[in-house]
XYZ file of C-alpha atoms in Angstrom:
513
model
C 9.983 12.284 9.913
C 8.656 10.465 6.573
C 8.277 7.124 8.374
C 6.242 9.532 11.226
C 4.275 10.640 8.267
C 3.367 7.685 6.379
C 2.539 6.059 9.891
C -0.633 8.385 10.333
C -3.642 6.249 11.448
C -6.460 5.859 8.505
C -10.034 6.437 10.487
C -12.060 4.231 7.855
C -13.024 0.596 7.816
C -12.520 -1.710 5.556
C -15.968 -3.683 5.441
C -15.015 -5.906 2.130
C -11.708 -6.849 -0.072
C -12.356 -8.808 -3.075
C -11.455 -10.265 -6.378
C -14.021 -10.475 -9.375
C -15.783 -13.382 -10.880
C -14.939 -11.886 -14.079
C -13.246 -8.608 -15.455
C -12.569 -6.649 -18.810
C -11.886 -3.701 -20.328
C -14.317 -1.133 -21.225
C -14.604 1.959 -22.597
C -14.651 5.260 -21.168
C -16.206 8.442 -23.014
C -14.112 11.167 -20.800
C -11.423 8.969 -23.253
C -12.661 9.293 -26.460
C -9.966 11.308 -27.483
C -8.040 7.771 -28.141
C -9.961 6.760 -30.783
C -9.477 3.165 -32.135
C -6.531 2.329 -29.946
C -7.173 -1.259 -28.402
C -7.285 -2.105 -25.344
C -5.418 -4.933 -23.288
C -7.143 -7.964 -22.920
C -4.965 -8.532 -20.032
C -3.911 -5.398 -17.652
C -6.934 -3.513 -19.616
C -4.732 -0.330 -20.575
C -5.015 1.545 -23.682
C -2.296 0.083 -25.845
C -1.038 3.336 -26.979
C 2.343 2.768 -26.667
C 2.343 -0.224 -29.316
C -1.026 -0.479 -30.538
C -0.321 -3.598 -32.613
C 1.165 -5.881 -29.892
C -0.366 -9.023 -29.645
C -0.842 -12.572 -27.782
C 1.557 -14.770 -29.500
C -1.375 -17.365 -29.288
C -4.702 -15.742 -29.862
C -2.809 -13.014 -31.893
C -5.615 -10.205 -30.206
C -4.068 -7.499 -28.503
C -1.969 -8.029 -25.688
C 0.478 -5.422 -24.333
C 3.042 -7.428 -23.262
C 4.514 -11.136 -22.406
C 3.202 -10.853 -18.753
C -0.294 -9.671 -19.511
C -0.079 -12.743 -22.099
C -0.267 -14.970 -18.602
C -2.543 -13.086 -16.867
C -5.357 -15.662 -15.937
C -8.649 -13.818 -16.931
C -6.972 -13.848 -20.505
C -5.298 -17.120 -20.945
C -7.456 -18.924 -19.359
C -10.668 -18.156 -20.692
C -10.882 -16.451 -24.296
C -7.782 -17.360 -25.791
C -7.657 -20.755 -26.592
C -11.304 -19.624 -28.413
C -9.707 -17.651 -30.129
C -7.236 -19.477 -31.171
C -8.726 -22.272 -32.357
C -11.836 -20.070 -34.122
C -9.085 -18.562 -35.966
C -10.975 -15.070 -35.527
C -9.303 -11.739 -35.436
C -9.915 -8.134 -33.217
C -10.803 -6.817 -36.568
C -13.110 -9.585 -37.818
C -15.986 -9.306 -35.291
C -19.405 -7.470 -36.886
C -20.152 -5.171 -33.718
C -16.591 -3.655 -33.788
C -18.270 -0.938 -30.834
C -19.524 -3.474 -28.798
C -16.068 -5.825 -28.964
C -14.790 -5.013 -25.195
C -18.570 -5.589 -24.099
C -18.229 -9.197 -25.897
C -15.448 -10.107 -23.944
C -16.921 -9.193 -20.642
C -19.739 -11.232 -21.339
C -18.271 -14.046 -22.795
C -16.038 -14.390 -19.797
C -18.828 -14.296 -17.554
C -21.071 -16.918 -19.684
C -17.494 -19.390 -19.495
C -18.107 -19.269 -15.615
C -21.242 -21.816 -16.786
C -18.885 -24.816 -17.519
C -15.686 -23.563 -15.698
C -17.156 -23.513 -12.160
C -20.401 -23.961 -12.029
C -21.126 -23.849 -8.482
C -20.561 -19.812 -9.017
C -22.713 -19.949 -11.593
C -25.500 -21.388 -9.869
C -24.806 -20.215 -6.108
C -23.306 -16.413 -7.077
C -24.147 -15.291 -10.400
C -27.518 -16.008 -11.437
C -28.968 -14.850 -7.954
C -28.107 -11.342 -9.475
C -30.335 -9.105 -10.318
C -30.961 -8.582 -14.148
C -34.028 -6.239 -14.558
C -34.312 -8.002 -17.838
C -38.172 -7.521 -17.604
C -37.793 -3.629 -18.236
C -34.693 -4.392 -20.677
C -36.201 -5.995 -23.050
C -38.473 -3.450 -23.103
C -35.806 -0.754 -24.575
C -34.991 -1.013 -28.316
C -31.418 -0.112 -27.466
C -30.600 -2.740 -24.716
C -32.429 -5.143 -27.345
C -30.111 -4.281 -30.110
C -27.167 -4.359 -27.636
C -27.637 -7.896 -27.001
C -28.531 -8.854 -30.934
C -25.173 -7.351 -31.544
C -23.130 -9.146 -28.854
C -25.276 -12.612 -29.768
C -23.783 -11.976 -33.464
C -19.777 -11.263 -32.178
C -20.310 -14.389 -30.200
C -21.504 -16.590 -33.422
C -18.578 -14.813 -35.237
C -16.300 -16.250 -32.703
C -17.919 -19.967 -32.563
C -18.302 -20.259 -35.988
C -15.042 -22.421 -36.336
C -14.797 -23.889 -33.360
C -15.763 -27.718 -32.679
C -17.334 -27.671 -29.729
C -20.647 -25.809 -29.152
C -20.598 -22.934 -26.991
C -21.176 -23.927 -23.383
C -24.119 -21.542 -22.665
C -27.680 -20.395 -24.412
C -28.468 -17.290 -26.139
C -30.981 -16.816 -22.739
C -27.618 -16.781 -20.726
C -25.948 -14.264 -22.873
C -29.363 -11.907 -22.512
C -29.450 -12.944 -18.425
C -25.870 -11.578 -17.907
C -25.846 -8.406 -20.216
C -28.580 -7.670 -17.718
C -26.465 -8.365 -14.937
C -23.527 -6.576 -15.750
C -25.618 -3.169 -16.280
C -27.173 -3.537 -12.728
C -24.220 -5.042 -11.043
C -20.713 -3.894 -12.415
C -18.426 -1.571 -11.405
C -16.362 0.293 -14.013
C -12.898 1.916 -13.044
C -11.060 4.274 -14.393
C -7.170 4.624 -13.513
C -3.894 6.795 -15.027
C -1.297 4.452 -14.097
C 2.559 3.718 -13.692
C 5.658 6.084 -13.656
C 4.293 8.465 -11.102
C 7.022 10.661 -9.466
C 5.712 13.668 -7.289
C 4.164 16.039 -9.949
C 4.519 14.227 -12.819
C 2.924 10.886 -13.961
C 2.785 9.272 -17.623
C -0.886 8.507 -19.015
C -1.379 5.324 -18.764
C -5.011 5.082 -19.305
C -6.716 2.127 -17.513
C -10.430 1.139 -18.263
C -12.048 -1.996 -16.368
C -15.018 -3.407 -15.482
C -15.998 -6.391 -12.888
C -18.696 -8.621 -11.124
C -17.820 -9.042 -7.613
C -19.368 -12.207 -5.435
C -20.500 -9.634 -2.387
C -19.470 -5.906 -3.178
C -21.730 -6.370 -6.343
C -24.993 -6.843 -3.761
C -24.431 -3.656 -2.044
C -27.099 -1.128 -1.688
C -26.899 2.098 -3.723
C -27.476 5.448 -1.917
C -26.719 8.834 -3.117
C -25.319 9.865 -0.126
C -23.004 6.845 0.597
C -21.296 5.716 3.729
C -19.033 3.647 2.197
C -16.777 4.478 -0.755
C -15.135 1.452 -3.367
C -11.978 1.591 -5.211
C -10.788 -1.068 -7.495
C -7.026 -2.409 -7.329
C -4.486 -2.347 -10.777
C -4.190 -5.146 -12.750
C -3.717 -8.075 -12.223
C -6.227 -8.743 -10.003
C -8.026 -5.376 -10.152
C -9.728 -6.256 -6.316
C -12.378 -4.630 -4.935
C -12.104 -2.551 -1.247
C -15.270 -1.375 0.201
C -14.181 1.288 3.071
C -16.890 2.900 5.182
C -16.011 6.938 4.742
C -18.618 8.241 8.169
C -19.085 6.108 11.301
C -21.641 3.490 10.640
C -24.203 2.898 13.573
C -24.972 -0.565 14.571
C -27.755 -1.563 12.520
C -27.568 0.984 9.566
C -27.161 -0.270 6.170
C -23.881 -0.250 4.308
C -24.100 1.863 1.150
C -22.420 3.126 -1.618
C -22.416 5.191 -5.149
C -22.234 3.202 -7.975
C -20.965 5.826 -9.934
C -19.677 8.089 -7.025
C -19.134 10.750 -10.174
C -22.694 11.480 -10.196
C -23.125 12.108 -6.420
C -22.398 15.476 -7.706
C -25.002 15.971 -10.283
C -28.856 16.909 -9.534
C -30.962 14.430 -8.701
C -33.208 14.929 -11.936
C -29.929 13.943 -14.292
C -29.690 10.821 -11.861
C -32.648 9.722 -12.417
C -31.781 9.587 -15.865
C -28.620 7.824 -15.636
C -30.143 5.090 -13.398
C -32.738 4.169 -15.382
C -31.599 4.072 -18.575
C -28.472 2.514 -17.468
C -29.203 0.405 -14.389
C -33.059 0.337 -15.022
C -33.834 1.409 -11.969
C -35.628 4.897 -9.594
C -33.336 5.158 -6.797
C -35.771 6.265 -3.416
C -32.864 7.178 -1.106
C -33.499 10.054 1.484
C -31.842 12.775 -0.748
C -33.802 11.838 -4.242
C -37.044 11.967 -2.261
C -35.931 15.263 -1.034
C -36.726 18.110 -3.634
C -33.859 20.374 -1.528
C -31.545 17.624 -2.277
C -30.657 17.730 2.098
C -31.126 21.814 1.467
C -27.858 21.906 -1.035
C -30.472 23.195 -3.743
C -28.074 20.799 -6.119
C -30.946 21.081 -9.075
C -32.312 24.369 -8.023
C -32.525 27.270 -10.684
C -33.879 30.992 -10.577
C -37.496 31.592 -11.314
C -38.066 33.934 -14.047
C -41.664 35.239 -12.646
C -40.067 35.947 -8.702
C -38.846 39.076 -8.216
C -37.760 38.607 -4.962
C -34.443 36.703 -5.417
C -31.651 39.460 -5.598
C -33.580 41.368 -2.507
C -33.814 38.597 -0.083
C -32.356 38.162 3.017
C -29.788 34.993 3.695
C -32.741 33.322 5.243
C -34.746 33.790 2.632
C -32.292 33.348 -0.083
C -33.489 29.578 -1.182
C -36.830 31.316 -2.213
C -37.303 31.966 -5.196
C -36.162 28.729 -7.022
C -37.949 26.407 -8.982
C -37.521 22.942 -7.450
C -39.845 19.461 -8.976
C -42.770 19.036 -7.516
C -42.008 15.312 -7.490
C -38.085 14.932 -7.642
C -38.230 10.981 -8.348
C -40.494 11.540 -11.498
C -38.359 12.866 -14.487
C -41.224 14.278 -15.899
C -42.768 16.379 -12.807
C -43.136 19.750 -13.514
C -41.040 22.480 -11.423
C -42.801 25.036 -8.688
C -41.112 28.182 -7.171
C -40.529 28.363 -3.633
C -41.954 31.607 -3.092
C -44.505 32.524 -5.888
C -45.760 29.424 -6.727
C -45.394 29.973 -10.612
C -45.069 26.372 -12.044
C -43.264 24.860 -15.458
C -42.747 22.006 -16.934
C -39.384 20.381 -16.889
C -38.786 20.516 -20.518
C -38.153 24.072 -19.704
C -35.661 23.458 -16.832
C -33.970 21.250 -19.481
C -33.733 23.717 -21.922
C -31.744 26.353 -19.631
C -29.623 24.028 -18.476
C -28.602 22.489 -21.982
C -27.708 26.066 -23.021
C -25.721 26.284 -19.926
C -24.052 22.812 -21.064
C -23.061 23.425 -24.220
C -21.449 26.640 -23.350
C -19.116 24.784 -20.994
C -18.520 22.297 -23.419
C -17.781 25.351 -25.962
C -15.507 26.432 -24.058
C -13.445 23.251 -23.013
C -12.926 23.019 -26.738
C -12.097 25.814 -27.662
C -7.810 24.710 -26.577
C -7.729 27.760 -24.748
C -4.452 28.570 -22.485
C -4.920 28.073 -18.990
C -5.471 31.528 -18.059
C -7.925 32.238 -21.532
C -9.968 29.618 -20.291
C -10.273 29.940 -16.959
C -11.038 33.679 -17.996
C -13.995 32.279 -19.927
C -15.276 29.637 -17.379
C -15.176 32.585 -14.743
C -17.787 34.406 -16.908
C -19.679 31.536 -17.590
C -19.982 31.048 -13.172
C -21.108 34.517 -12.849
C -23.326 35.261 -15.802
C -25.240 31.736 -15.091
C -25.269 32.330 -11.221
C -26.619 35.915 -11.772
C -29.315 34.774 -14.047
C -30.276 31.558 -13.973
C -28.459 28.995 -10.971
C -28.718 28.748 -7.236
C -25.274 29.308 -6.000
C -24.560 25.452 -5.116
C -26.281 24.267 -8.284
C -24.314 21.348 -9.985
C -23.360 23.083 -13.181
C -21.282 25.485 -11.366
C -19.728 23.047 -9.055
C -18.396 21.651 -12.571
C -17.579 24.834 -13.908
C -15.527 25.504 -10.435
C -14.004 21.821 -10.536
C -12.720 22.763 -13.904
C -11.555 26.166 -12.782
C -9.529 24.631 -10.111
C -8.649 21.667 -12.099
C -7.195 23.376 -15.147
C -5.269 26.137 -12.328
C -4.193 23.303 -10.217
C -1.384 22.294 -12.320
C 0.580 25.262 -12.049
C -0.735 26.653 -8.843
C 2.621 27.613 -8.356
C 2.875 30.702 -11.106
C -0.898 32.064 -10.226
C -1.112 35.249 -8.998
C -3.131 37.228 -6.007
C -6.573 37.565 -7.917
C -6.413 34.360 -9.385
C -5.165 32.417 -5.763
C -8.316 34.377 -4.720
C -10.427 33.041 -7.440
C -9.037 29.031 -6.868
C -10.024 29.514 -3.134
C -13.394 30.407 -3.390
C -13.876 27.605 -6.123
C -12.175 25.257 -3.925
C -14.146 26.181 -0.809
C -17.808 26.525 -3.002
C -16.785 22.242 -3.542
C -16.149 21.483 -0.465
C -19.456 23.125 0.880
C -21.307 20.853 -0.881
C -18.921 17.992 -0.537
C -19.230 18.221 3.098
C -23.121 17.283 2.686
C -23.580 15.095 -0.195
C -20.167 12.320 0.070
C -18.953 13.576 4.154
C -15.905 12.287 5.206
C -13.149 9.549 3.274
C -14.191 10.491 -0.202
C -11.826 10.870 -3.479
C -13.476 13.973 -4.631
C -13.281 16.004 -1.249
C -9.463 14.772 -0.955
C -8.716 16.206 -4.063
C -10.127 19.550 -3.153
C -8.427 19.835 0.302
C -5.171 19.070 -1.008
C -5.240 22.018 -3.662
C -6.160 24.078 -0.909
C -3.564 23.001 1.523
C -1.242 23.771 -1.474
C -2.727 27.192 -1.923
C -2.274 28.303 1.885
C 0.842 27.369 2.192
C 1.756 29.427 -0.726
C 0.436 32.180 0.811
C 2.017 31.756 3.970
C 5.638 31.208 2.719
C 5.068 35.240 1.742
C 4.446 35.879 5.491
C 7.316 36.631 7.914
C 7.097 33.446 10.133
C 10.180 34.141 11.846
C 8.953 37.055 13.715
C 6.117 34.648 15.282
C 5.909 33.233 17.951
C 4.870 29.496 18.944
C 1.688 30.067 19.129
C 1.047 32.338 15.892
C 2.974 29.746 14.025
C 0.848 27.282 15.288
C -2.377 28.950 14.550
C -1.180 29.574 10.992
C -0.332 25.743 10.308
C -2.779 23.978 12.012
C -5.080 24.490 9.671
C -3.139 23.559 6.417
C -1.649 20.171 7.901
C -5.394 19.459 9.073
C -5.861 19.264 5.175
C -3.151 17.655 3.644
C -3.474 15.131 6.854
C -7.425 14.146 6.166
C -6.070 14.177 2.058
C -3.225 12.173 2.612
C -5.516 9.758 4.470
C -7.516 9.259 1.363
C -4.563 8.819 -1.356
C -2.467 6.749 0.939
C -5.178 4.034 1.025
C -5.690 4.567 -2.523
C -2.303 4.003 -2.967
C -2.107 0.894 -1.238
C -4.867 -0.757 -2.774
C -3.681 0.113 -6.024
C -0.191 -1.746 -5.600
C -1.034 -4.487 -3.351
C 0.055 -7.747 -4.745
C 0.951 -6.347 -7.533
C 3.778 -7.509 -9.793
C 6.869 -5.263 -9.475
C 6.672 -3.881 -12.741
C 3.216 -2.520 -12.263
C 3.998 -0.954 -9.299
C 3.400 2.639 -8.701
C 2.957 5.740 -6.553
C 0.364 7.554 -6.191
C 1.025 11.256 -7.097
C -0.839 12.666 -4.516
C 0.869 10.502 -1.868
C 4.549 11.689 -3.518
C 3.294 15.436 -3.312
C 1.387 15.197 0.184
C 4.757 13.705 1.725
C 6.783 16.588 0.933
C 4.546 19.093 1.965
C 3.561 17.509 4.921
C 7.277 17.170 6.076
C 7.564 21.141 5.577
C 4.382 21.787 7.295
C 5.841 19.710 10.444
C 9.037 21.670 10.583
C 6.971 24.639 11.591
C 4.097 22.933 13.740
């Protein structure tokens, strides 16, 4: 029954599998709570088990003998280092010291092989022109420039690139790297350890792909040690359509005025797919907030319930000001801002507050209703966090919740995947996640039910459903599974929790279909 299981066909295609010209660790700010805790300069986990351990060589942190091997380690920085003498703790830019490394690996590429370096690497895009426009990408780059002369200072040999090289691939590597973000190793069922893993790569192709935010393709990096790329189409593809994908598939779920923001101050770029140039965001009113002037709102009928909300006039300029649907009453957008912000730091108020799990979700549920009665279209992308946080924080022990809060989950769960459906269709992480909480939910509430006075069909009927769920989430994790542990050494290996969970319930769910 397992093997029939773990046999189920994945409808995706993979369109690319690759390993990176160059990878690192980076930092992650949903992480923060670390603090100064290194990071591995070879598997690129937090070191928090033994934050002192270091390359026997080098003498910066390493986690262990075998990451001491690993290739993008030994054979790039560490001889540097060890001949420069220079320590984690010595460079100036002590913020920017995982950044350094990235770029330092990249800039080796020059004299190691430079037939990538001239035929992959510096055909990348760099939007340098509108960088070095921005006092903070220019102070950035002073910063790395100075950990770089802290690390050549005592070495022989001049470094093998310029100072225009190090300012060419900063660029690159904000337009064209992907960061991952991974809890790893010792997964069994429920339960995995934190083991936080923070990377970022350059890839020779997958690094060229088009961004949309409403992709067709999804990307997953592998574990270390050769953290490889997989580029999977999640919808059919039509011959001739473009291949696409979110760079930061997190923020497929924000509005598309808080993209715009992220893309250009990160990837200097205004993104001009079909849903940015599309005020209704494809008619999920993602942005969308209650007009204070319209009086209309509450009274309308379903038809006319996307009335009276303020959407931009222009949704690709940050700065347009916002007009209501139905009265026409326009403001500017530092007033949407301002709502929203209060909104914000509410839900950040709460979050850290260490509330129990029923105190907070208590709180967050008051937060949903009191902003969706008076300020937030009902699919607007604060309460789709507020929800995933509901569900999130519940998820854990769905087990113990009782009839009004199973009630509650389900309608969170079911408000996520109504806008999941639209903005990231099909093989996607985030709707995976959400249809295997619910497939746990109903079949909690149908091991209360009296199956054994069913019949075949009934039982059927009941089931269906629920294994349609954990089928199209096992789908997702099993891939992600694979890709994760694929060529990877054995004492890397892991299992992906969802995987572990999806099995067993999947197995039950059988019995009865």
């Amino acid at each position: 029954m397992l093997a029939q299981i773990y046999s189920l066909k994945i409808d995706t295609k993979i369109v690319i599998q690759e390993r990176p010209l160059a990878c690192s660790p980076a930092d992650d700010p949903n992480y923060d709570d670390l603090g100064e805790i290194p990071m591995c300069l070879g598997c690129c986990a937090r070191m928090s088990g033994n934050p002192k351990a270091k390359c026997l060589k080098c003498e910066w942190p390493i986690c262990s003998a075998e990451c001491e091997q690993i290739e993008h380690h030994a054979g790039n920085e560490c001889s540097i280092f060890e001949q420069s003498q220079v320590r984690f703790t010595d460079l100036p830019a002590k913020s920017l010291i995982d950044e350094t490394i990235f770029i330092l690996r990249l800039c080796l590429l020059k004299s190691k092989k430079p037939s990538v370096w001239n035929d992959i690497l510096m055909k990348f895009e760099d939007h340098n022109s509108v960088r070095q426009t921005k006092k903070i990408c220019v102070e950035k780059d002073r910063k790395v420039l100075e950990n770089l002369k802290a690390i050549y200072d005592k070495v022989d040999d001049e470094p093998p690139f310029e100072t225009e090289d190090v300012i060419k691939i900063s660029g690159i590597i904000n337009v064209n790297a992907f960061s991952s973000t991974k809890l790893e190793d010792e997964c069994s069922s429920r339960r995995m350890k934190r083991r936080v893993t923070i990377t970022q790569c350059v890839f020779p192709t997958a690094s060229l792909l088009a961004h949309c935010c409403v992709p067709n393709a999804c990307w997953t990096v592998s574990g270390s040690p050769n953290f490889e790329m997989t580029i999977r189409t999640t919808v059919k593809i039509p011959k001739g359509e473009m291949i696409a994908i979110a760079y930061a598939p997190r923020e497929v779920f924000v509005a598309t005025l808080q993209r715009l923001v992220s893309t250009e101050d990160i990837a200097h770029f205004i993104c001009h797919c079909h849903r940015c140039l599309d005020a209704t965001e494809l008619n999920t009113f993602l942005g969308a907030i209650k007009c204070s002037r319209c009086k209309h709102c509450a009274l309308l009928e379903d038809s006319e319930s996307d009335k009276g909300y303020l959407l931009p006039k222009n949704p690709i300029n940050p700065e347009s000001e916002w007009q209501c649907l139905r009265c026409e009453n326009v403001i500017p957008v530092q007033k949407v801002v301002k709502r929203l912000v209060k909104i914000e730091k509410d839900f950040e108020s709460i979050k850290a507050m260490g509330l129990s799990r029923d105190e907070e979700a208590d709180e967050m549920e008051y937060l949903y209703k009191r902003s969706l009665d008076e300020h937030l279209h009902r699919n607007h992308y604060l309460l789709q966090e507020i929800s995933l946080r509901i569900v999130n924080r519940q998820a854990s022990c769905i087990y113990n919740l009782d009839a009004e809060e199973i009630e509650r989950f389900v309608y969170h769960c079911k408000s996520i995947l109504k806008v999941s459906d639209v903005l990231c269709p099909g093989f996607c992480r985030h709707r995976a996640l959400i249809q295997f909480y619910m497939s746990q939910v109903m079949m909690i509430e149908v091991r209360k039910r009296p199956i054994a006075a069913l019949n075949n069909e009934e039982v059927f009927k009941i089931f269906q459903p629920i294994y349609k769920l954990q089928k199209e989430a096992f789908t997702y994790f099993r891939s992600e599974d694979e890709n994760d542990n694929r060529n990877r050494p054995t004492y890397l290996k892991g299992c992906n929790q969802y995987v572990a969970c999806l099995m067993e319930e999947m197995k039950e769910t059988m019995q009865h279909i």
